[in-house]
Coordinates of C-alpha atoms and ligand atoms in Angstrom, one line a residue:
M1 CA 19.0 -0.7 10.6
N2 CA 18.6 -1.1 14.3
S3 CA 14.9 -0.5 14.9
R4 CA 14.9 0.3 18.6
A5 CA 14.1 4.0 18.7
P6 CA 13.7 5.5 15.2
I7 CA 13.1 9.3 15.0
V8 CA 11.4 9.0 11.6
G9 CA 8.0 7.5 11.2
V10 CA 6.4 6.8 7.8
I11 CA 2.6 6.3 7.6
V12 CA 1.6 4.6 4.4
V13 CA -2.1 5.0 3.8
A14 CA -3.7 2.2 1.9
A15 CA -7.2 1.9 3.4
G16 CA -9.1 3.4 0.4
S17 CA -11.3 1.3 -1.8
G18 CA -10.0 2.4 -5.1
T19 CA -13.4 3.2 -6.6
R20 CA -12.0 5.0 -9.6
L21 CA -9.7 2.2 -10.4
G22 CA -12.7 -0.2 -10.4
A23 CA -10.7 -3.4 -9.7
D24 CA -12.2 -6.3 -7.8
R25 CA -10.2 -5.4 -4.7
P26 CA -8.9 -2.3 -2.9
K27 CA -6.3 -0.5 -4.9
A28 CA -3.3 -1.2 -2.8
F29 CA -3.9 -4.9 -3.1
V30 CA -4.1 -4.9 -6.9
D31 CA -1.4 -6.6 -8.9
L32 CA 1.2 -4.3 -10.5
A33 CA 3.6 -6.2 -12.7
G34 CA 3.8 -9.2 -10.4
R35 CA 3.7 -7.6 -7.0
T36 CA 0.9 -5.6 -5.2
V37 CA 0.8 -1.9 -5.3
L38 CA 1.4 -1.9 -1.6
E39 CA 4.5 -4.0 -1.8
R40 CA 6.0 -1.8 -4.4
S41 CA 5.3 1.3 -2.3
L42 CA 6.9 -0.4 0.8
S43 CA 10.0 -1.4 -1.2
S44 CA 10.6 2.4 -1.7
V45 CA 10.1 3.1 2.0
F46 CA 12.5 0.4 2.9
G47 CA 15.1 1.9 0.5
M48 CA 15.3 5.0 2.7
Q49 CA 18.8 5.8 4.1
R50 CA 17.4 6.5 7.6
E51 CA 15.9 3.8 9.7
A52 CA 12.2 4.4 10.2
Q53 CA 9.1 3.1 12.0
V54 CA 6.6 2.2 9.3
V55 CA 2.9 2.1 9.9
V56 CA 0.7 0.7 7.1
V57 CA -3.0 1.7 7.2
V58 CA -5.3 -0.7 5.4
P59 CA -9.0 -1.9 5.3
A60 CA -9.7 -3.8 8.5
D61 CA -10.4 -7.1 6.7
L62 CA -7.0 -6.9 4.9
V63 CA -4.8 -6.5 8.0
P64 CA -3.4 -10.1 7.9
E65 CA -2.8 -9.9 4.1
A66 CA -1.0 -6.5 4.5
Q67 CA 1.2 -8.0 7.3
A68 CA 2.3 -10.8 4.9
I69 CA 3.0 -8.2 2.1
A70 CA 5.0 -6.0 4.5
G71 CA 7.1 -9.0 5.7
H72 CA 7.9 -9.9 2.1
A73 CA 8.7 -6.3 1.0
G74 CA 10.9 -5.6 4.0
G75 CA 12.6 -9.0 4.3
A76 CA 15.1 -9.5 7.1
A77 CA 16.4 -6.0 6.9
A78 CA 13.0 -4.3 7.5
S79 CA 12.7 -1.3 9.7
S80 CA 10.1 -1.8 12.4
I81 CA 6.7 -2.1 10.8
S82 CA 3.1 -2.4 11.9
V83 CA -0.3 -2.7 10.2
V84 CA -3.4 -1.0 11.5
A85 CA -7.0 -0.7 10.3
G86 CA -8.0 2.6 8.6
G87 CA -11.1 4.8 8.6
P88 CA -13.8 5.9 6.2
T89 CA -11.8 8.9 4.9
R90 CA -8.1 9.4 4.1
Q91 CA -7.8 11.9 6.9
Q92 CA -9.2 9.4 9.5
S93 CA -6.9 6.7 8.1
V94 CA -3.9 9.1 8.7
A95 CA -5.1 9.9 12.2
L96 CA -5.2 6.1 13.0
G97 CA -1.7 5.7 11.6
L98 CA -0.4 8.6 13.7
A99 CA -1.9 7.0 16.8
A100 CA 0.3 3.9 16.2
L101 CA 3.6 5.8 16.1
G102 CA 6.2 5.2 18.9
E103 CA 7.3 7.8 21.3
S104 CA 10.7 8.3 19.8
V105 CA 9.3 9.5 16.4
R106 CA 10.0 13.2 15.8
I107 CA 9.5 13.5 12.0
V108 CA 6.5 12.0 10.3
L109 CA 6.1 11.3 6.6
V110 CA 2.6 10.5 5.3
H111 CA 2.6 8.6 2.0
D112 CA -0.2 7.4 -0.4
A113 CA 0.4 3.7 -1.1
A114 CA -1.2 4.5 -4.5
R115 CA 2.0 6.4 -5.4
A116 CA 3.7 3.0 -5.9
L117 CA 6.8 4.1 -7.9
T118 CA 8.0 7.0 -5.7
P119 CA 11.8 6.8 -5.5
A120 CA 13.3 6.2 -2.1
A121 CA 15.4 9.4 -2.6
V122 CA 12.3 11.5 -2.4
F123 CA 11.6 10.1 1.1
D124 CA 15.2 10.9 2.1
A125 CA 14.9 14.5 0.7
V126 CA 11.6 15.1 2.6
V127 CA 13.1 13.9 5.9
A128 CA 16.2 16.1 5.4
A129 CA 14.1 19.2 4.6
V130 CA 11.8 18.7 7.7
A131 CA 14.9 18.2 9.9
Q132 CA 16.5 21.4 8.5
T133 CA 13.4 23.7 8.5
A134 CA 11.0 22.3 11.1
S135 CA 8.2 23.2 8.5
G136 CA 5.8 21.0 6.7
I137 CA 7.5 19.7 3.5
V138 CA 5.7 18.5 0.3
P139 CA 7.2 17.2 -2.9
G140 CA 5.8 18.9 -6.0
V141 CA 6.3 19.1 -9.7
A142 CA 5.7 21.9 -12.2
V143 CA 2.4 22.0 -13.9
Q144 CA 2.9 21.2 -17.6
D145 CA -0.5 22.0 -19.1
T146 CA -2.0 25.4 -19.5
V147 CA -4.5 25.8 -16.7
K148 CA -7.8 27.7 -17.1
R149 CA -10.3 28.7 -14.6
V150 CA -13.9 28.1 -15.8
D151 CA -17.4 29.0 -14.6
D152 CA -20.3 26.7 -13.9
D153 CA -21.1 26.7 -17.7
D154 CA -17.5 25.7 -18.6
M155 CA -16.9 29.2 -20.0
V156 CA -13.2 30.2 -19.6
V157 CA -12.9 32.9 -17.0
E158 CA -9.1 33.3 -17.1
T159 CA -5.8 31.5 -17.8
V160 CA -4.0 30.9 -14.6
D161 CA -0.3 31.7 -14.4
R162 CA 1.1 28.1 -14.1
S163 CA 4.5 29.2 -13.1
E164 CA 2.9 29.8 -9.7
L165 CA 1.5 26.3 -9.5
R166 CA 2.8 22.9 -8.4
S167 CA 1.2 19.5 -8.5
I168 CA 1.7 18.1 -5.0
Q169 CA 2.6 14.6 -4.3
T170 CA 3.5 12.5 -1.2
P171 CA 5.4 11.6 1.0
Q172 CA 4.6 14.8 2.9
G173 CA 6.7 15.4 6.0
F174 CA 6.1 17.2 9.2
P175 CA 7.5 17.7 12.7
R176 CA 5.6 15.1 14.7
A177 CA 4.3 17.2 17.7
A178 CA 2.9 19.9 15.5
L179 CA 1.2 17.4 13.1
D180 CA -0.3 15.5 16.1
A181 CA -1.7 18.8 17.4
A182 CA -3.0 19.9 14.0
Y183 CA -4.8 16.6 13.6
A184 CA -6.3 16.8 17.1
E185 CA -7.8 20.2 16.3
A186 CA -9.0 19.6 12.7
T187 CA -12.7 19.9 12.3
V188 CA -13.1 19.7 8.5
E189 CA -11.7 17.3 5.9
H190 CA -8.7 18.7 4.1
T191 CA -7.5 17.5 0.7
D192 CA -4.0 16.7 1.9
D193 CA -2.1 16.6 5.2
A194 CA -0.2 19.8 4.3
A195 CA -3.5 21.7 4.0
L196 CA -4.6 20.4 7.4
F197 CA -1.1 21.4 8.8
A198 CA -1.3 24.9 7.2
A199 CA -4.9 25.4 8.6
A200 CA -3.4 25.0 12.1
G201 CA -1.1 28.0 11.3
H202 CA 2.1 26.3 10.2
T203 CA 4.3 26.9 7.2
V204 CA 4.6 24.4 4.4
S205 CA 7.3 24.5 1.7
V206 CA 7.6 22.6 -1.6
I207 CA 10.7 20.6 -2.6
D208 CA 11.3 18.9 -6.0
G209 CA 9.1 15.8 -6.4
D210 CA 9.5 13.1 -9.1
Q211 CA 7.4 12.3 -12.1
A212 CA 7.5 8.6 -11.0
S213 CA 5.5 9.5 -7.9
F214 CA 2.2 9.9 -9.9
K215 CA -0.8 8.5 -8.1
I216 CA -2.4 5.4 -9.5
T217 CA -6.0 6.5 -9.6
T218 CA -7.6 5.2 -12.8
P219 CA -7.0 2.0 -15.0
W220 CA -4.9 4.2 -17.3
D221 CA -2.5 5.1 -14.4
L222 CA -2.2 1.4 -13.6
R223 CA -1.3 0.6 -17.2
R224 CA 1.3 3.4 -17.2
A225 CA 2.9 2.1 -14.0
E226 CA 2.9 -1.4 -15.5
G227 CA 4.5 -0.1 -18.7
L228 CA 7.3 1.6 -16.7
L229 CA 8.0 -1.6 -14.7
T230 CA 7.9 -4.1 -17.5
A231 CA 9.4 -2.1 -20.4
Q232 CA 12.0 -4.4 -22.1
P233 CA 15.3 -2.7 -21.5
A234 CA 17.5 -2.3 -24.6
A235 CA 20.8 -4.3 -24.3
A236 CA 22.5 -1.0 -23.5
G237 CA 20.3 -0.7 -20.4
I238 CA 21.7 -3.9 -18.9
R239 CA 24.5 -3.4 -16.4
T240 CA 26.9 -6.0 -15.0
G241 CA 28.6 -6.0 -11.7
I242 CA 31.4 -8.0 -9.9
G243 CA 32.1 -8.9 -6.4
T244 CA 34.8 -10.9 -4.6
D245 CA 35.2 -12.0 -1.0
V246 CA 37.7 -14.1 0.9
H247 CA 37.5 -15.5 4.4
A248 CA 40.1 -17.5 6.3
F249 CA 39.2 -20.9 7.9
D250 CA 38.6 -20.6 11.7
D251 CA 38.1 -23.9 13.6
D252 CA 36.2 -22.1 16.3
S253 CA 33.4 -20.9 14.0
E254 CA 30.4 -22.6 12.6
L255 CA 30.4 -22.7 8.8
W256 CA 27.8 -20.6 6.9
L257 CA 28.1 -20.7 3.2
A258 CA 25.8 -19.6 0.4
G259 CA 23.2 -18.8 3.1
L260 CA 23.2 -22.3 4.4
H261 CA 24.5 -23.7 7.7
W262 CA 27.0 -26.5 7.3
P263 CA 27.2 -28.4 10.6
G264 CA 30.5 -30.3 11.2
E265 CA 32.4 -28.4 8.5
R266 CA 35.3 -26.1 9.2
G267 CA 34.0 -22.6 9.8
L268 CA 35.2 -19.3 8.4
S269 CA 36.2 -16.2 10.3
G270 CA 34.6 -12.8 9.7
H271 CA 32.8 -9.8 11.4
S272 CA 29.5 -11.3 10.2
D273 CA 29.0 -15.0 9.7
G274 CA 31.9 -15.1 7.2
D275 CA 29.9 -16.3 4.3
P276 CA 31.9 -15.2 1.2
V277 CA 29.3 -16.4 -1.3
S278 CA 26.6 -14.1 0.1
H279 CA 29.1 -11.2 0.5
A280 CA 30.4 -11.6 -3.1
I281 CA 26.9 -11.6 -4.4
T282 CA 25.9 -8.5 -2.4
D283 CA 29.0 -6.7 -3.8
A284 CA 28.2 -7.8 -7.3
L285 CA 24.6 -6.4 -7.0
L286 CA 25.7 -3.1 -5.6
S287 CA 28.4 -2.8 -8.2
A288 CA 26.0 -3.5 -11.0
A289 CA 23.7 -0.8 -9.8
G290 CA 26.5 1.7 -9.1
L291 CA 25.5 1.8 -5.4
G292 CA 28.9 1.3 -3.8
D293 CA 29.8 -1.9 -2.0
I294 CA 29.0 -3.9 1.0
G295 CA 31.3 -1.9 3.2
S296 CA 29.8 1.4 2.2
M297 CA 26.3 0.2 2.5
F298 CA 26.5 -1.6 5.8
G299 CA 29.6 -0.3 7.6
T300 CA 32.0 -3.2 8.3
S301 CA 32.4 -2.2 11.9
D302 CA 28.6 -1.8 12.6
P303 CA 27.8 -4.0 15.6
T304 CA 24.4 -4.7 14.0
F305 CA 26.1 -7.0 11.6
V306 CA 28.1 -9.1 14.1
N307 CA 27.2 -12.7 13.2
A308 CA 24.6 -11.5 10.6
H309 CA 23.8 -14.2 8.1
G310 CA 24.0 -13.7 4.3
E311 CA 20.3 -13.2 3.9
V312 CA 20.4 -9.9 5.8
F313 CA 22.9 -8.4 3.3
L314 CA 21.2 -10.0 0.2
T315 CA 17.7 -8.9 1.2
A316 CA 18.8 -5.4 2.0
A317 CA 20.8 -5.1 -1.3
R318 CA 17.8 -6.3 -3.2
S319 CA 15.5 -3.7 -1.5
R320 CA 18.0 -1.0 -2.2
L321 CA 18.3 -1.9 -5.9
E322 CA 14.5 -2.1 -6.3
A323 CA 14.0 1.2 -4.5
E324 CA 16.4 2.7 -7.1
G325 CA 14.4 1.2 -9.9
F326 CA 16.7 -1.7 -10.7
L327 CA 15.5 -5.2 -11.6
I328 CA 17.9 -8.1 -11.0
G329 CA 18.5 -10.1 -14.1
N330 CA 20.7 -13.0 -12.8
V331 CA 23.6 -13.8 -10.5
A332 CA 26.4 -16.3 -11.0
V333 CA 28.8 -17.0 -8.2
Q334 CA 31.8 -19.4 -8.0
L335 CA 33.2 -20.7 -4.8
I336 CA 36.9 -21.5 -4.9
G337 CA 38.3 -23.7 -2.1
N338 CA 39.1 -27.2 -0.9
S339 CA 36.1 -27.6 1.5
P340 CA 33.3 -28.1 2.0
R341 CA 32.3 -30.4 -0.9
F342 CA 29.7 -28.1 -2.4
S343 CA 27.9 -30.2 -5.0
P344 CA 25.6 -32.2 -2.7
R345 CA 24.0 -28.9 -1.5
R346 CA 24.2 -26.9 -4.7
Q347 CA 20.5 -27.1 -5.5
E348 CA 19.5 -26.2 -2.0
A349 CA 21.8 -23.2 -2.1
E350 CA 20.6 -22.1 -5.5
A351 CA 16.9 -22.4 -4.4
L352 CA 17.6 -20.3 -1.2
L353 CA 19.5 -17.6 -3.0
T354 CA 17.1 -17.4 -5.9
G355 CA 14.2 -17.0 -3.5
L356 CA 16.0 -14.2 -1.6
L357 CA 16.8 -12.3 -4.7
G358 CA 13.8 -13.0 -6.8
A359 CA 16.1 -13.8 -9.8
P360 CA 18.0 -16.8 -10.9
V361 CA 21.2 -17.5 -8.9
S362 CA 23.6 -20.2 -10.1
V363 CA 26.4 -21.4 -7.8
S364 CA 29.4 -23.3 -9.0
A365 CA 32.5 -24.5 -7.1
T366 CA 36.1 -25.3 -8.0
T367 CA 39.5 -26.0 -6.5
T368 CA 42.9 -24.7 -7.5
D369 CA 44.9 -27.8 -7.9
G370 CA 46.7 -27.2 -4.6
L371 CA 47.9 -23.8 -5.5
G372 CA 47.5 -20.5 -3.7
F373 CA 45.8 -19.8 -0.3
T374 CA 42.7 -21.8 -1.3
G375 CA 44.8 -24.7 -2.5
R376 CA 46.8 -24.7 0.8
G377 CA 43.5 -24.8 2.7
E378 CA 43.9 -21.5 4.4
G379 CA 40.5 -20.1 3.4
V380 CA 38.0 -19.8 0.6
C381 CA 37.2 -17.2 -2.0
A382 CA 34.0 -16.4 -3.9
I383 CA 33.6 -14.4 -7.1
A384 CA 30.2 -13.3 -8.2
T385 CA 28.8 -11.5 -11.2
A386 CA 25.3 -9.9 -11.5
T387 CA 23.3 -8.3 -14.2
V388 CA 20.7 -5.7 -13.5
S389 CA 18.5 -3.4 -15.6
R390 CA 17.0 -0.1 -14.8
Q391 CA 13.2 -0.2 -15.0
Y392 CA 12.5 3.4 -14.4
S393 CA 14.3 6.3 -12.8
Ligands
LIG401 N1 -6.9 6.2 1.7 C1 -7.0 5.7 3.0 N2 -8.2 5.7 3.7 C2 -9.3 6.1 3.1 C3 -9.2 6.7 1.8 C4 -8.0 6.7 1.1 O1 -6.0 5.2 3.5 N3 -10.4 6.1 3.8 C5 -5.6 6.1 1.0 C6 -5.7 5.3 -0.3 O2 -5.6 3.9 0.0 C7 -4.6 5.9 -1.1 C8 -4.5 7.3 -0.6 O3 -5.3 7.4 0.6 O4 -3.4 5.2 -1.0 C9 -5.0 8.3 -1.7 O5 -6.4 8.1 -1.9 P1 -7.0 7.8 -3.3 O6 -6.1 7.8 -4.4 O7 -8.3 8.6 -3.4 O8 -7.4 6.2 -3.1 P2 -8.8 5.6 -2.9 O9 -9.7 6.3 -2.0 O10 -8.6 4.1 -2.6 O11 -9.4 5.7 -4.4 P3 -10.9 6.2 -4.9 O12 -10.9 7.6 -4.4 O13 -10.8 6.1 -6.4 O14 -11.9 5.3 -4.2
LIG402 MG1 -10.2 8.5 -2.5

């Protein structure tokens, strides 16, 4: 998550007007089950395993709004992100995005913001395939319908062998230098980046795409996406998770607890800021989604997380879950320890944590009647539970 010199760049094109959708604003800025189409797309990008430079291309008058959306989607754990104004055609918008990439970028992914539900795993697979083959890589799915070629009068000329056909999606990935050169020499408009790349003499391969990557083009597509996001999960679709964390008191540290700074209170030791409430919640979320634990996601010895505050972990866990199609139901966490006295700041802590996770978080606190390490005042413990539901896969 260090954003100094990423070798992967992702251009998210969102500068179209959305004529076929016919909404009162450009498509990427239309609401999709409570968040904009653009924010949903960016959540997937931020769910990528590899750190990336992200360039969002939007209509010139919506640059400030897109910056706010990008900040919200990425939170504290965002890869480096910039927003630039697009052009009159998709191809020109991509070219403007390419121009904003940093020097370190070697692999470029170009993604339609309109494919708002693309799973993060597709981005990871495209990056891996470009790195392995140095070709252009496009995700595609088999064509389900029988396809017929017709003449100008709609008379059927032939039935096309659909086993040879793929419906092509985004993100499409390319070696950066070759894509830059292909764009520089392009003289006609191509229907996608892979066609432009192939026209410059390069090879392109298809890897498995995902049905969830369908492009929101018409009002029907928007309703389909909304339906997938808001479907009421059956009780069986709800998953629970658990997380526990313990930190010892350390008189030389500042106290950070439940995402809050507690000046004048005894601090806790730890590689990060030693906030057991945030760490237990992060573990509970990852556990509920079956995505491992805080150590496997962040690496306990990673220097990036020295002194990192709870919101870094919580925001990153939320992005990861959302990218995998999980919605957080609620979180309950209990703090066990003699100090600090928690109740005066309970509401403040709950409001902060609820805001970070976009789901209700309740925090309670208890002591252990003088028993055990918490009772002896050696440290504090936090135990969290979380529920999540899978919205789509
Ligand atoms: N796009 C872009 N710049 C353009 C045109 C399109 O960045 N000048 C982007 C769109 O924002 C979209 C993607 O390219 O994310 C795919 O284009 P499309 O689905 O055609 O979107 P729109 O052009 O917005 O829609 P329409 O064609 O219905 O007007
Ligand atoms: Mg268009």
